[in-house]
mmCIF file of C-alpha atoms and ligand atoms in Angstrom:
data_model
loop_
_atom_site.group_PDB
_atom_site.id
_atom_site.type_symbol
_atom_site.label_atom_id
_atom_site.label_comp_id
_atom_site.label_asym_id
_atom_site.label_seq_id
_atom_site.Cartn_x
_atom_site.Cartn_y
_atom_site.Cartn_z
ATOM 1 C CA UNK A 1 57.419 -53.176 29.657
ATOM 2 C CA UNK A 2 57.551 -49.692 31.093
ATOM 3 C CA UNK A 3 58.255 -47.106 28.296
ATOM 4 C CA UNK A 4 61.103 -45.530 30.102
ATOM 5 C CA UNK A 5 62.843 -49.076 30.290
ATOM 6 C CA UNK A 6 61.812 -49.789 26.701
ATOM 7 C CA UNK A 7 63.712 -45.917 26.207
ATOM 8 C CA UNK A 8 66.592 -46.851 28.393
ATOM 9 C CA UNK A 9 67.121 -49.813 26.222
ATOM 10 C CA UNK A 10 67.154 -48.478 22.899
ATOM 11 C CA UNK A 11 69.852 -45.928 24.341
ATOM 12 C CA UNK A 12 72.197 -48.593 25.637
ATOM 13 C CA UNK A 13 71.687 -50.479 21.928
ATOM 14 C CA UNK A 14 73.110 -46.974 20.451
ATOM 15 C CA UNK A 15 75.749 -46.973 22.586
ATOM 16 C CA UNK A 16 76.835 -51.161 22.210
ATOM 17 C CA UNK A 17 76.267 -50.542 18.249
ATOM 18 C CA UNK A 18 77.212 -46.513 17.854
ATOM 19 C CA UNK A 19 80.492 -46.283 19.471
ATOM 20 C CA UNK A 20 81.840 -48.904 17.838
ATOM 21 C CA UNK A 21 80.778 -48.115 14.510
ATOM 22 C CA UNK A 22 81.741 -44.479 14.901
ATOM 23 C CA UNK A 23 85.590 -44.846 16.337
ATOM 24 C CA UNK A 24 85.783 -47.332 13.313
ATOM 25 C CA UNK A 25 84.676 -44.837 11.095
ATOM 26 C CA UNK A 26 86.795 -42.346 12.293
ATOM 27 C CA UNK A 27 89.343 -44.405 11.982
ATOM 28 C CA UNK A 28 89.606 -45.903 8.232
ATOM 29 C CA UNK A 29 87.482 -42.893 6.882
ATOM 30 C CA UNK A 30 87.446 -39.556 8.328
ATOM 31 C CA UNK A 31 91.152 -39.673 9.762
ATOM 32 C CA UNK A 32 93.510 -40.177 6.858
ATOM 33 C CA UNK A 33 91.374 -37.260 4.695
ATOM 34 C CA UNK A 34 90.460 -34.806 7.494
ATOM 35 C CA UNK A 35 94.226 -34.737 8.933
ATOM 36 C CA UNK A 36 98.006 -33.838 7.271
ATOM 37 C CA UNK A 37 98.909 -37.687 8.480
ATOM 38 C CA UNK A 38 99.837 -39.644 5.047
ATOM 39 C CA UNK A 39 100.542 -42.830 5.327
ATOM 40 C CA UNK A 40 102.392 -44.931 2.544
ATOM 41 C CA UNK A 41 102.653 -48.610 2.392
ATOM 42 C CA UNK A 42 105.760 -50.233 1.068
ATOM 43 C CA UNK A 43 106.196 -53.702 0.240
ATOM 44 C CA UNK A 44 109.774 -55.566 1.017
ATOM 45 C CA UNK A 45 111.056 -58.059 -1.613
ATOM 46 C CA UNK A 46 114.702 -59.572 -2.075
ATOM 47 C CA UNK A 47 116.175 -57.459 -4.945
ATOM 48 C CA UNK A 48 115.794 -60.086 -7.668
ATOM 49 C CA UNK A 49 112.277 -60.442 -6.636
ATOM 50 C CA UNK A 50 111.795 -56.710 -6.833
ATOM 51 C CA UNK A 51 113.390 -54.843 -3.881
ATOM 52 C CA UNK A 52 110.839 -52.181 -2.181
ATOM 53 C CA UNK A 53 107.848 -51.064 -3.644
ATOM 54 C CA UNK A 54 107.702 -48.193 -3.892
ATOM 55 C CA UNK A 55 111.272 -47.618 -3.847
ATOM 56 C CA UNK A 56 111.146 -43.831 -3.441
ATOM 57 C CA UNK A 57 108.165 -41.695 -1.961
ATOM 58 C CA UNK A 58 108.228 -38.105 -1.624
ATOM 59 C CA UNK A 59 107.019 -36.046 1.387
ATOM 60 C CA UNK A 60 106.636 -32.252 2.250
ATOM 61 C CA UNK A 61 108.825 -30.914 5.224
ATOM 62 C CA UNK A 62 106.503 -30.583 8.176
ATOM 63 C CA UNK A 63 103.826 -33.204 7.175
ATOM 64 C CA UNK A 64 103.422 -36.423 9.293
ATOM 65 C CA UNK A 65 103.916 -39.702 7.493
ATOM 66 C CA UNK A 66 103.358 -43.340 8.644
ATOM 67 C CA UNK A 67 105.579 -45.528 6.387
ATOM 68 C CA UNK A 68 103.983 -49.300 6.763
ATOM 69 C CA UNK A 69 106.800 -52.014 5.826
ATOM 70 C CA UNK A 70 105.292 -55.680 4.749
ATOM 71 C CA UNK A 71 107.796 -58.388 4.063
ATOM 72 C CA UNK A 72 106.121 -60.510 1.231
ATOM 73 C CA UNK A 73 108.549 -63.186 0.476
ATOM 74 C CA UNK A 74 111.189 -63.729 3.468
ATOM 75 C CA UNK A 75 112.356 -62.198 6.369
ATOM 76 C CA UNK A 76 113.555 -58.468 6.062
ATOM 77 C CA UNK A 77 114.697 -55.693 7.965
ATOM 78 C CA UNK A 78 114.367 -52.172 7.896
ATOM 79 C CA UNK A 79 116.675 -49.116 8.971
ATOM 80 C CA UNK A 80 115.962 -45.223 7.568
ATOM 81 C CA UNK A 81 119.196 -42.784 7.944
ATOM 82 C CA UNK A 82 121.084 -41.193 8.150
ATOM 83 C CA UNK A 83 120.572 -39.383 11.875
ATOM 84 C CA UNK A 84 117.203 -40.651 12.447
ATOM 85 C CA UNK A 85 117.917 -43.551 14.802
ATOM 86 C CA UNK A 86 115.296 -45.599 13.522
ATOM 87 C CA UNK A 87 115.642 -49.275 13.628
ATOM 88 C CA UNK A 88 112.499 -51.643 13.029
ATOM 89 C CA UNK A 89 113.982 -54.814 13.504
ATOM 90 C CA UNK A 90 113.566 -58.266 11.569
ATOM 91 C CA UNK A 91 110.089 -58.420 9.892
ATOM 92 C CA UNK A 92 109.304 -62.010 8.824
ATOM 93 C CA UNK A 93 106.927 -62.676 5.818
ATOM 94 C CA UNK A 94 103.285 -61.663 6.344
ATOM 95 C CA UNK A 95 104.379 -59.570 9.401
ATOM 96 C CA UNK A 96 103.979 -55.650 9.173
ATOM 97 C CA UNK A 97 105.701 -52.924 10.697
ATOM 98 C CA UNK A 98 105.227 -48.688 11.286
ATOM 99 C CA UNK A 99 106.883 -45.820 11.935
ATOM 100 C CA UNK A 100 105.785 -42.242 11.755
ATOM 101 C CA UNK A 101 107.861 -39.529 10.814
ATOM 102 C CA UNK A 102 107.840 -35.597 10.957
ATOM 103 C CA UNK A 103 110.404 -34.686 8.619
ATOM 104 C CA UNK A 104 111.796 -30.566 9.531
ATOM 105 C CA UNK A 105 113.809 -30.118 6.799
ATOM 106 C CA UNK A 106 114.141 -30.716 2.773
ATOM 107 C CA UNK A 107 116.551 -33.632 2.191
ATOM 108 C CA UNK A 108 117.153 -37.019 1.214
ATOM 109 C CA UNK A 109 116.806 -40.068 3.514
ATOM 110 C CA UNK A 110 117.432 -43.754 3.112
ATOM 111 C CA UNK A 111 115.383 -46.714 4.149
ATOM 112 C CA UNK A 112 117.460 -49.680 3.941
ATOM 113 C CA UNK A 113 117.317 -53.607 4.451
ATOM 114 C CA UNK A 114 119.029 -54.900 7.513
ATOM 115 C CA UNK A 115 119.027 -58.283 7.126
ATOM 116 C CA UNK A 116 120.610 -61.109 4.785
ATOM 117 C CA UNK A 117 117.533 -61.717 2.583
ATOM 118 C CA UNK A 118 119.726 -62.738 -0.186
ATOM 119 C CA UNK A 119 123.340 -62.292 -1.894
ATOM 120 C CA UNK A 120 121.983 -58.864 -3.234
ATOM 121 C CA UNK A 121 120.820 -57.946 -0.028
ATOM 122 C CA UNK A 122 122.823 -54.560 0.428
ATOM 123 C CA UNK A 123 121.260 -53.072 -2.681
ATOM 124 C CA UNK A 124 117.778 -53.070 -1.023
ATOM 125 C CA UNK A 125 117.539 -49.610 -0.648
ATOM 126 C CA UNK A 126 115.071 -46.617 -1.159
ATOM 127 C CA UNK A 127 114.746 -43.299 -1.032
ATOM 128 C CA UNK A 128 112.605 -40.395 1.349
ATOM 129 C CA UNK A 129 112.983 -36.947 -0.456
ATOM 130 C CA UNK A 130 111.656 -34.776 1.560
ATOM 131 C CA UNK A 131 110.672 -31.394 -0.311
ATOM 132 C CA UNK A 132 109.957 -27.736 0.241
ATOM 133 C CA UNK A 133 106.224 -27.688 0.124
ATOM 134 C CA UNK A 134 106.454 -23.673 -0.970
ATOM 135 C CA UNK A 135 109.654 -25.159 -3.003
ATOM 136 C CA UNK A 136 108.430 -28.434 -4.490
ATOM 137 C CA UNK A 137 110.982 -28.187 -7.268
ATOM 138 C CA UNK A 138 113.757 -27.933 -5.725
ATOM 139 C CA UNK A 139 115.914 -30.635 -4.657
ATOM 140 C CA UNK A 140 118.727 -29.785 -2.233
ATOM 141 C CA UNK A 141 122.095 -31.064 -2.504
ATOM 142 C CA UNK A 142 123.975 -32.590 0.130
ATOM 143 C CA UNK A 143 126.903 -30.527 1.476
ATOM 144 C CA UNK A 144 130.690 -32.121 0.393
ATOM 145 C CA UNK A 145 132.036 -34.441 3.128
ATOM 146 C CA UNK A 146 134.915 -32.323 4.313
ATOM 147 C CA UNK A 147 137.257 -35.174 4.962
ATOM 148 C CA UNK A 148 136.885 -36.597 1.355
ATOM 149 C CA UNK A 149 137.434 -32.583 0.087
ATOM 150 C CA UNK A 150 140.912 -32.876 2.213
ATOM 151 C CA UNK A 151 141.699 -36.330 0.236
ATOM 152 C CA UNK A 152 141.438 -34.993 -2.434
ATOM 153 C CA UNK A 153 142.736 -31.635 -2.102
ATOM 154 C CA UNK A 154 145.476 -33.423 -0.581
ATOM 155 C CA UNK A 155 146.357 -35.799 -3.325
ATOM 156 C CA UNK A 156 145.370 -39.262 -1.803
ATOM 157 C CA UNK A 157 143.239 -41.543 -4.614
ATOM 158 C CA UNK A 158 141.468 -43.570 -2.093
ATOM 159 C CA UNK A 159 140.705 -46.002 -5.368
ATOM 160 C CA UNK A 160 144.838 -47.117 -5.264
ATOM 161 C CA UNK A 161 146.018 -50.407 -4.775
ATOM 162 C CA UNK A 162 145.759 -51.156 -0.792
ATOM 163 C CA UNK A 163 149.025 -50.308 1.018
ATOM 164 C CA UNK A 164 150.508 -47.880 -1.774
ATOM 165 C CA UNK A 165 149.125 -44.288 -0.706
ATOM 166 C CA UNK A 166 150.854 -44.181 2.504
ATOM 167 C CA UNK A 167 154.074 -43.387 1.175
ATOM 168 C CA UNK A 168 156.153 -46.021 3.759
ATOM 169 C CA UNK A 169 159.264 -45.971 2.348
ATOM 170 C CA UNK A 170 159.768 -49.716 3.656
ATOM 171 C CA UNK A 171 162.317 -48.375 6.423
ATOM 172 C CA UNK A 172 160.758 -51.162 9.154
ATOM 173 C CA UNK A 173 159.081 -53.920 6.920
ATOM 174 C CA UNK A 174 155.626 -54.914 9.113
ATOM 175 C CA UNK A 175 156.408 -58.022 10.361
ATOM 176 C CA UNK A 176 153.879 -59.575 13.161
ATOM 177 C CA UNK A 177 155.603 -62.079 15.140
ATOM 178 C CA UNK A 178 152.889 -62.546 18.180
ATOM 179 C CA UNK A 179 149.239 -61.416 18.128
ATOM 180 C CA UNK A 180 148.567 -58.080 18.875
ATOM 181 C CA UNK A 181 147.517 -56.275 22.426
ATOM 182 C CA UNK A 182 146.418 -53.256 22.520
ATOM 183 C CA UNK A 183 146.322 -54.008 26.641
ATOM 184 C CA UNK A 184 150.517 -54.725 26.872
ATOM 185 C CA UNK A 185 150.688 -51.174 24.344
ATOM 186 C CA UNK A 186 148.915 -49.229 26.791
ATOM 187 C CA UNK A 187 150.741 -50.303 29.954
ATOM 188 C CA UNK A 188 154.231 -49.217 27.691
ATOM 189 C CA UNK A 189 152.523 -45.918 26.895
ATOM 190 C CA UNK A 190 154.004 -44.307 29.429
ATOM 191 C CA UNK A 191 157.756 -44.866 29.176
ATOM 192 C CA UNK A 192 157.992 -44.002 25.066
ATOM 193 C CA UNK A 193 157.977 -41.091 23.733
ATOM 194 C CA UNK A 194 155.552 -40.060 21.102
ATOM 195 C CA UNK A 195 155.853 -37.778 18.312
ATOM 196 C CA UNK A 196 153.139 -34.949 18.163
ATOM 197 C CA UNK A 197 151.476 -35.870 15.007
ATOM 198 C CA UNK A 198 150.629 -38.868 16.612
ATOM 199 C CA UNK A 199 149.546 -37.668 19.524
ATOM 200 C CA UNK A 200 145.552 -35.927 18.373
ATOM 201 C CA UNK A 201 143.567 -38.043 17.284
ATOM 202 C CA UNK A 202 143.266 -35.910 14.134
ATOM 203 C CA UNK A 203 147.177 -36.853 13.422
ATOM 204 C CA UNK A 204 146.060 -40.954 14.091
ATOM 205 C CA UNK A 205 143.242 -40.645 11.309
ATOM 206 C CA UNK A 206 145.328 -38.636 9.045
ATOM 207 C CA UNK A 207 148.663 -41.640 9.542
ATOM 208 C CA UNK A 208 148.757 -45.161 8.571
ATOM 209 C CA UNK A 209 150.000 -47.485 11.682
ATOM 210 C CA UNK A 210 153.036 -48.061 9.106
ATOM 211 C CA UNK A 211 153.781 -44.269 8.955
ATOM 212 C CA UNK A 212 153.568 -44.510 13.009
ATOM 213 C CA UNK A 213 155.885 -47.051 13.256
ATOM 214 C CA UNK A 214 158.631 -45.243 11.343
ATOM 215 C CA UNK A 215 157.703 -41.984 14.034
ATOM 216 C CA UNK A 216 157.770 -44.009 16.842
ATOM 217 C CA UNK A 217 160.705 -46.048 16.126
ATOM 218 C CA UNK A 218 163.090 -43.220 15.426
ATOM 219 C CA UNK A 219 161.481 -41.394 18.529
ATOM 220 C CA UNK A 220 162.425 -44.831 20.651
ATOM 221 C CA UNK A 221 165.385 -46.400 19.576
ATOM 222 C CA UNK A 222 166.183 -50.052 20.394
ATOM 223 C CA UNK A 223 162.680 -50.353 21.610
ATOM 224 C CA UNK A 224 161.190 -53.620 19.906
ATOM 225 C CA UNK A 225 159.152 -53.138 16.985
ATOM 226 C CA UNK A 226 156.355 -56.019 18.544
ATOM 227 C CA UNK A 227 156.320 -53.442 21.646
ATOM 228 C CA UNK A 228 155.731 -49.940 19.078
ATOM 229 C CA UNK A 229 153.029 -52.265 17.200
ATOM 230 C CA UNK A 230 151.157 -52.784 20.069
ATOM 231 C CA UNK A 231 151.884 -49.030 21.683
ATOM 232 C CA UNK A 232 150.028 -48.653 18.035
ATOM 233 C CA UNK A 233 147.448 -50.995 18.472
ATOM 234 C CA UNK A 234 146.542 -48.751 21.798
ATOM 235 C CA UNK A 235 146.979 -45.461 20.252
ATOM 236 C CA UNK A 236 144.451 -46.228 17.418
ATOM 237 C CA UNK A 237 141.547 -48.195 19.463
ATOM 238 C CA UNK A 238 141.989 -45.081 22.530
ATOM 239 C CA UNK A 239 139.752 -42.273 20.729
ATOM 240 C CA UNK A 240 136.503 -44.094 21.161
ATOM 241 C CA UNK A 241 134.020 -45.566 23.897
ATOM 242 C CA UNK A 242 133.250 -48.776 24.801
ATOM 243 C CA UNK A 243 129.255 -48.111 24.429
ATOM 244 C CA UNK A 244 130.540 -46.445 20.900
ATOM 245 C CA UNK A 245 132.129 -49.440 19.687
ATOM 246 C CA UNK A 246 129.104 -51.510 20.375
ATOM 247 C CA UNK A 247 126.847 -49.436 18.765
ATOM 248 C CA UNK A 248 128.976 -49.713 15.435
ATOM 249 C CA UNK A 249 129.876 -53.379 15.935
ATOM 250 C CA UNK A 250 125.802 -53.372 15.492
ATOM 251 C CA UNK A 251 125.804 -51.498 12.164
ATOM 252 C CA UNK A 252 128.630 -53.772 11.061
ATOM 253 C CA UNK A 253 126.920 -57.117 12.073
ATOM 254 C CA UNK A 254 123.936 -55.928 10.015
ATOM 255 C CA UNK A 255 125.625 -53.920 6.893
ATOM 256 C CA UNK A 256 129.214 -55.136 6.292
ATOM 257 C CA UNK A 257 129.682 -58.461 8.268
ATOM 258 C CA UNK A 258 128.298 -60.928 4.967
ATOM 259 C CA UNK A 259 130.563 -59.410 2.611
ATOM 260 C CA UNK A 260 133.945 -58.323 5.287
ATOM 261 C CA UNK A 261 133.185 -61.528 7.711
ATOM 262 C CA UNK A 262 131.744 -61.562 11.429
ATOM 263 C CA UNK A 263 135.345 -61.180 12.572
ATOM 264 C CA UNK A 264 136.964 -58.733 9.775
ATOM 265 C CA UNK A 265 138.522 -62.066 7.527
ATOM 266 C CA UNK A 266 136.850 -61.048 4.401
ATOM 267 C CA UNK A 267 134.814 -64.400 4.779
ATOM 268 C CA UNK A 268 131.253 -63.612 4.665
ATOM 269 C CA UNK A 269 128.852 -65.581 3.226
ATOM 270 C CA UNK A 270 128.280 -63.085 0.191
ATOM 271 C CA UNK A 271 132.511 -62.390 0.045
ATOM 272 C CA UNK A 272 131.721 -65.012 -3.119
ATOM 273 C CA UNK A 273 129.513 -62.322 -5.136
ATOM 274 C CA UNK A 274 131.759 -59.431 -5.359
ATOM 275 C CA UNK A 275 133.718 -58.222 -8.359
ATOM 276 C CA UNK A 276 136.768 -57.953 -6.051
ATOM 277 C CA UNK A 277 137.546 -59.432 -2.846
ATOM 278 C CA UNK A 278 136.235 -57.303 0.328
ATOM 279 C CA UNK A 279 139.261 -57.266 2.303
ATOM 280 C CA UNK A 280 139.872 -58.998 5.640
ATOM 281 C CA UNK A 281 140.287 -55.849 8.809
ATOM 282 C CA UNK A 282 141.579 -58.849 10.808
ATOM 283 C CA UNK A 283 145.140 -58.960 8.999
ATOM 284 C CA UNK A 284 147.082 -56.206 10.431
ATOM 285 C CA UNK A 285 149.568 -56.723 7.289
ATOM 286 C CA UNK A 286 146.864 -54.815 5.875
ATOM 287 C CA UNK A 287 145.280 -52.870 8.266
ATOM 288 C CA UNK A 288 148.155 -51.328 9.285
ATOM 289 C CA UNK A 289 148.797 -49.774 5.912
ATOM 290 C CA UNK A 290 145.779 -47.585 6.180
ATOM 291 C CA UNK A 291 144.507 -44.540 6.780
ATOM 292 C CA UNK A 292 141.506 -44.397 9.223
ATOM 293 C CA UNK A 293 140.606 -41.157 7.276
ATOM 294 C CA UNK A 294 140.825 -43.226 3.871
ATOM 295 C CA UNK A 295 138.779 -46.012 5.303
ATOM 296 C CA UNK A 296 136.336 -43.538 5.875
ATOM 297 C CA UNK A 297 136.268 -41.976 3.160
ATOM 298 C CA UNK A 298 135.930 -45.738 0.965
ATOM 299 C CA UNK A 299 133.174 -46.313 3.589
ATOM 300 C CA UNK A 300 131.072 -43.501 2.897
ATOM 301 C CA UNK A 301 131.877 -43.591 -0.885
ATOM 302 C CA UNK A 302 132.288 -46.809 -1.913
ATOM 303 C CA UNK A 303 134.306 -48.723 -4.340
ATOM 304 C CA UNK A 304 134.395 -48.199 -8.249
ATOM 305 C CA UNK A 305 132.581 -51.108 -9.536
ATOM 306 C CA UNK A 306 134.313 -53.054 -6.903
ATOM 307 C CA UNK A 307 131.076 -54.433 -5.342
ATOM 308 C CA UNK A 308 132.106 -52.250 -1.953
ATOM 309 C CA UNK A 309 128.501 -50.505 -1.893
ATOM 310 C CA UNK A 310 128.447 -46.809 -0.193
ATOM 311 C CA UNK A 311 127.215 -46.281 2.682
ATOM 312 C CA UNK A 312 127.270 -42.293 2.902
ATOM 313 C CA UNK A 313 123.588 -42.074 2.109
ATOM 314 C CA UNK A 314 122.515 -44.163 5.244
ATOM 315 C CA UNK A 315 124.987 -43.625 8.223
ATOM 316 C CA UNK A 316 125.883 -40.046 9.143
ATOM 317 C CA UNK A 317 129.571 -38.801 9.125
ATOM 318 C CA UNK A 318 129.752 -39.780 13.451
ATOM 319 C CA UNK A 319 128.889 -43.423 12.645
ATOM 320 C CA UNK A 320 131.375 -43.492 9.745
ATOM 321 C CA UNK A 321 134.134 -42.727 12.358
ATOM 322 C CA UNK A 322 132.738 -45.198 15.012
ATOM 323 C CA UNK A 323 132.829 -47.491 12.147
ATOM 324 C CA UNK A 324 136.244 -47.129 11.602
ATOM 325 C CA UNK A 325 137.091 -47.095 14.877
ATOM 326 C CA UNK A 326 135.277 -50.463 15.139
ATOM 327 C CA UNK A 327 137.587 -51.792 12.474
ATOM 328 C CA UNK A 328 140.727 -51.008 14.428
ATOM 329 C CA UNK A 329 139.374 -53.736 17.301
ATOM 330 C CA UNK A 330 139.348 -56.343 14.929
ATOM 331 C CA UNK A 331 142.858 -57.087 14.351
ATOM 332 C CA UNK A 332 143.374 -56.736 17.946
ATOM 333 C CA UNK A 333 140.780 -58.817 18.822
ATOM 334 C CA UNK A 334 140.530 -62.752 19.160
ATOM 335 C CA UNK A 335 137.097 -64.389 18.302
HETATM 336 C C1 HEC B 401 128.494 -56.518 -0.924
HETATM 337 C C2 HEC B 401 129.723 -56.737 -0.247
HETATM 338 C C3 HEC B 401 130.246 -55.677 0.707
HETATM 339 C C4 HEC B 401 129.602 -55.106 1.764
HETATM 340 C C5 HEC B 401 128.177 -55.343 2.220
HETATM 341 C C6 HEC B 401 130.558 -54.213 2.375
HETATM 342 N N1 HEC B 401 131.734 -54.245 1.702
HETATM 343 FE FE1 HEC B 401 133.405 -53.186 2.136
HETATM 344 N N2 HEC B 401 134.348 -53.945 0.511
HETATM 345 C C7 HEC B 401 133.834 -54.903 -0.324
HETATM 346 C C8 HEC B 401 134.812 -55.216 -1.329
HETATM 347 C C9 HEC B 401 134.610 -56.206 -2.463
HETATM 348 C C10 HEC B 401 135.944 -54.429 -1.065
HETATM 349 C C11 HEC B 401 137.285 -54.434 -1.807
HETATM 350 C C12 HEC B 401 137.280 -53.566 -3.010
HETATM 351 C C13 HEC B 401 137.367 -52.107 -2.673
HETATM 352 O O1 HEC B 401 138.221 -51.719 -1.877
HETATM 353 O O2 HEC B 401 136.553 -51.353 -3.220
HETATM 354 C C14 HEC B 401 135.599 -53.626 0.085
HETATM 355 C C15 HEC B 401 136.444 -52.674 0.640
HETATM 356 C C16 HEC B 401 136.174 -51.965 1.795
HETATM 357 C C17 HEC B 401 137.035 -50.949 2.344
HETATM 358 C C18 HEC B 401 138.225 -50.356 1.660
HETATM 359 C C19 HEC B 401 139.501 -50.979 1.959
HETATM 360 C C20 HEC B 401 140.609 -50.414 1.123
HETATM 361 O O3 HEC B 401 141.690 -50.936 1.322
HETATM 362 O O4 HEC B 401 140.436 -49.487 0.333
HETATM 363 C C21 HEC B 401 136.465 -50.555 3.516
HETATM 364 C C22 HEC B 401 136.995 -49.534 4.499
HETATM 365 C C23 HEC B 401 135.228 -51.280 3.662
HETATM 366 N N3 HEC B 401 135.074 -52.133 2.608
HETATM 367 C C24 HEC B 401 134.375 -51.153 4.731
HETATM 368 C C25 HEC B 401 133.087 -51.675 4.736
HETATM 369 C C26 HEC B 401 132.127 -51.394 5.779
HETATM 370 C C27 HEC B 401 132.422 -50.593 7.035
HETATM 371 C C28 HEC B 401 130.967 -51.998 5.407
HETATM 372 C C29 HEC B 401 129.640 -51.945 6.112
HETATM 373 C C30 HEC B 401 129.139 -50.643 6.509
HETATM 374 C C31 HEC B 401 131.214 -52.687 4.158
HETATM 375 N N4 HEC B 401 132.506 -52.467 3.794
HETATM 376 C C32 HEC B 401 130.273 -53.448 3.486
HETATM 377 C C33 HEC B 401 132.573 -55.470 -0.248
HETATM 378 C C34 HEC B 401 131.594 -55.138 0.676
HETATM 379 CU CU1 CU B 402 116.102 -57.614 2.509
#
């Protein structure tokens, strides 16, 4: 063999062998130490087997993290919020999932389960502080939520009995003699005439339907109350999209449907496990004696040892409203 072939040979074995070798190397060694990119591995449990592990990782503003989600036992899901849009998806046992995040800003972030892994699902949460790096101390606190301020600044206890804080002084009684439709309410719309508090949105959030009713009827006399509940039904389902109402249908089908039902009847399969009933968003009886800004504000909040979890750490303030405005479809709607 000629020396240059027995040469050309040994170069070609460097390259089959080398490259490999050194892209590998780069890869699991060099990379991770010689770079800002940190990458955390979390395991996903059902709470009663342990919940996440970790279940709350902290990471400098600016840095780049890849957060690697295993599901060890059964299928899980995984969301972070609020604002971030991320969304991995059902991850069955054994399967692994990534995402990499540059966080701008100090502040708190939740990752959070997305799928009925067990009656405890909705406590399978955990937590993303992201810190200061010049300010690793300090913590910031999240801003008041403006509409709760103006609950409370305003009186309402969003904690009272359902149907008592809306001050309906009984003058028409709800009664619902046919179904609901939002439809036959819009196509009266334009032969009643309706009071200006109810005619912003802002005066619809800050009204029960009840309250409206009262408005509208003395604004309409001897116009039926079925045909002023559905002129309701239209007024409180008209300050939101179609492609808006999906997207929070979504969020409700993953966070809310398996205590509050698929449909709004308080049926789900976890309705069972709470301290107090969740309530059913179908019945208009009740519906219609609440506030949308109330709702909100229970949604964001939660309930008092009521089993209603809170949900203002993971959705931000826009999907609260499209939330509630999902709610309003539901006693309107037939499944
Ligand atoms: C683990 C079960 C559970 C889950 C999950 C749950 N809820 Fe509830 N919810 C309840 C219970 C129980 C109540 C009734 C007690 C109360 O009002 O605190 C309730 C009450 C509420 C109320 C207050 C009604 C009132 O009259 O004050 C709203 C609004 C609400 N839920 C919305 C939601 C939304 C939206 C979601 C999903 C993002 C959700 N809930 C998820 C159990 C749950
Ligand atoms: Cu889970």
């Amino acid at each position: 063999m000629a020396r240059r072939e027995l040469f050309a040979l040994i170069v070609l074995g460097l390259i089959v062998i080398g490259v490999p070798v050194a892209v590998i190397g780069y890869q699991y060694g060099v990379r991770p130490s010689a770079s800002s990119t940190r990458l955390v591995d979390i395991d996903l449990r059902a709470p009663q087997n342990g919940g996440f592990a970790p279940e709350a990782i902290t990471v400098p503003a600016g840095e780049t993290v890849t957060l690697r989600f295993a599901a060890m036992d059964v299928t899980h899901g995984v969301a972070i919020g609020p604002g971030l849009g991320v969304d991995l998806g059902p991850i069955d046992p054994g399967e692994v999932k990534a995402v990499t995040l540059t966080f701008d800003h100090p502040g708190t972030y939740t990752f959070y389960c997305t799928t009925w892994c067990s009656d405890d699902h909705w406590r399978m949460r955990g937590t993303i502080q992201v810190i200061d790096p010049a300010n690793p101390a300090f913590v910031p606190t999240s801003a008041p939520d403006p509409v709760i301020a103006a609950l409370i600044a305003e009186g309402v206890d969003i904690d009272a009995a359902h149907g008592s804080t809306d001050g309906h002084d009984a003058e028409h009684s709800l009664t619902f003699t046919r179904p609901l439709s939002a439809e036959h309410g819009a196509a009266l719309l334009p032969g009643m005439s309706v009071p200006a508090e109810l005619n912003v949105p802002a005066g619809r959030r800050t009204h029960t339907p009840a309250q409206a009713l009262d408005l509208l009827a003395e604004a309409n006399s001897g116009a039926a109350q079925a045909d002023l509940l559905d002129v309701i039904a239209h007024l409180w389902t008209a300050d939101t999209s179609p492609e808006t109402v999906a997207a929070a249908q979504d969020l409700y089908n993953q966070n809310c449907a398996a205590c509050h039902g698929q449909y709004g009847g308080g049926d789900g399969p976890a309705a069972g496990t709470t301290a107090e009933q969740p309530v059913a968003f179908a019945d208009p009886a009740y519906l219609f004696e609440m506030r949308s800004d109330v709702l909100y504000a229970k949604i964001r909040r939660g309930g008092m040892g009521t089993g209603m979890p809170n949900f203002g750490t993971l959705f931000t303030p826009e999907e609260t409203w499209a939330l509630v405005d999902y709610l309003w479809t539901l006693p309107t709607s037939t499944p």
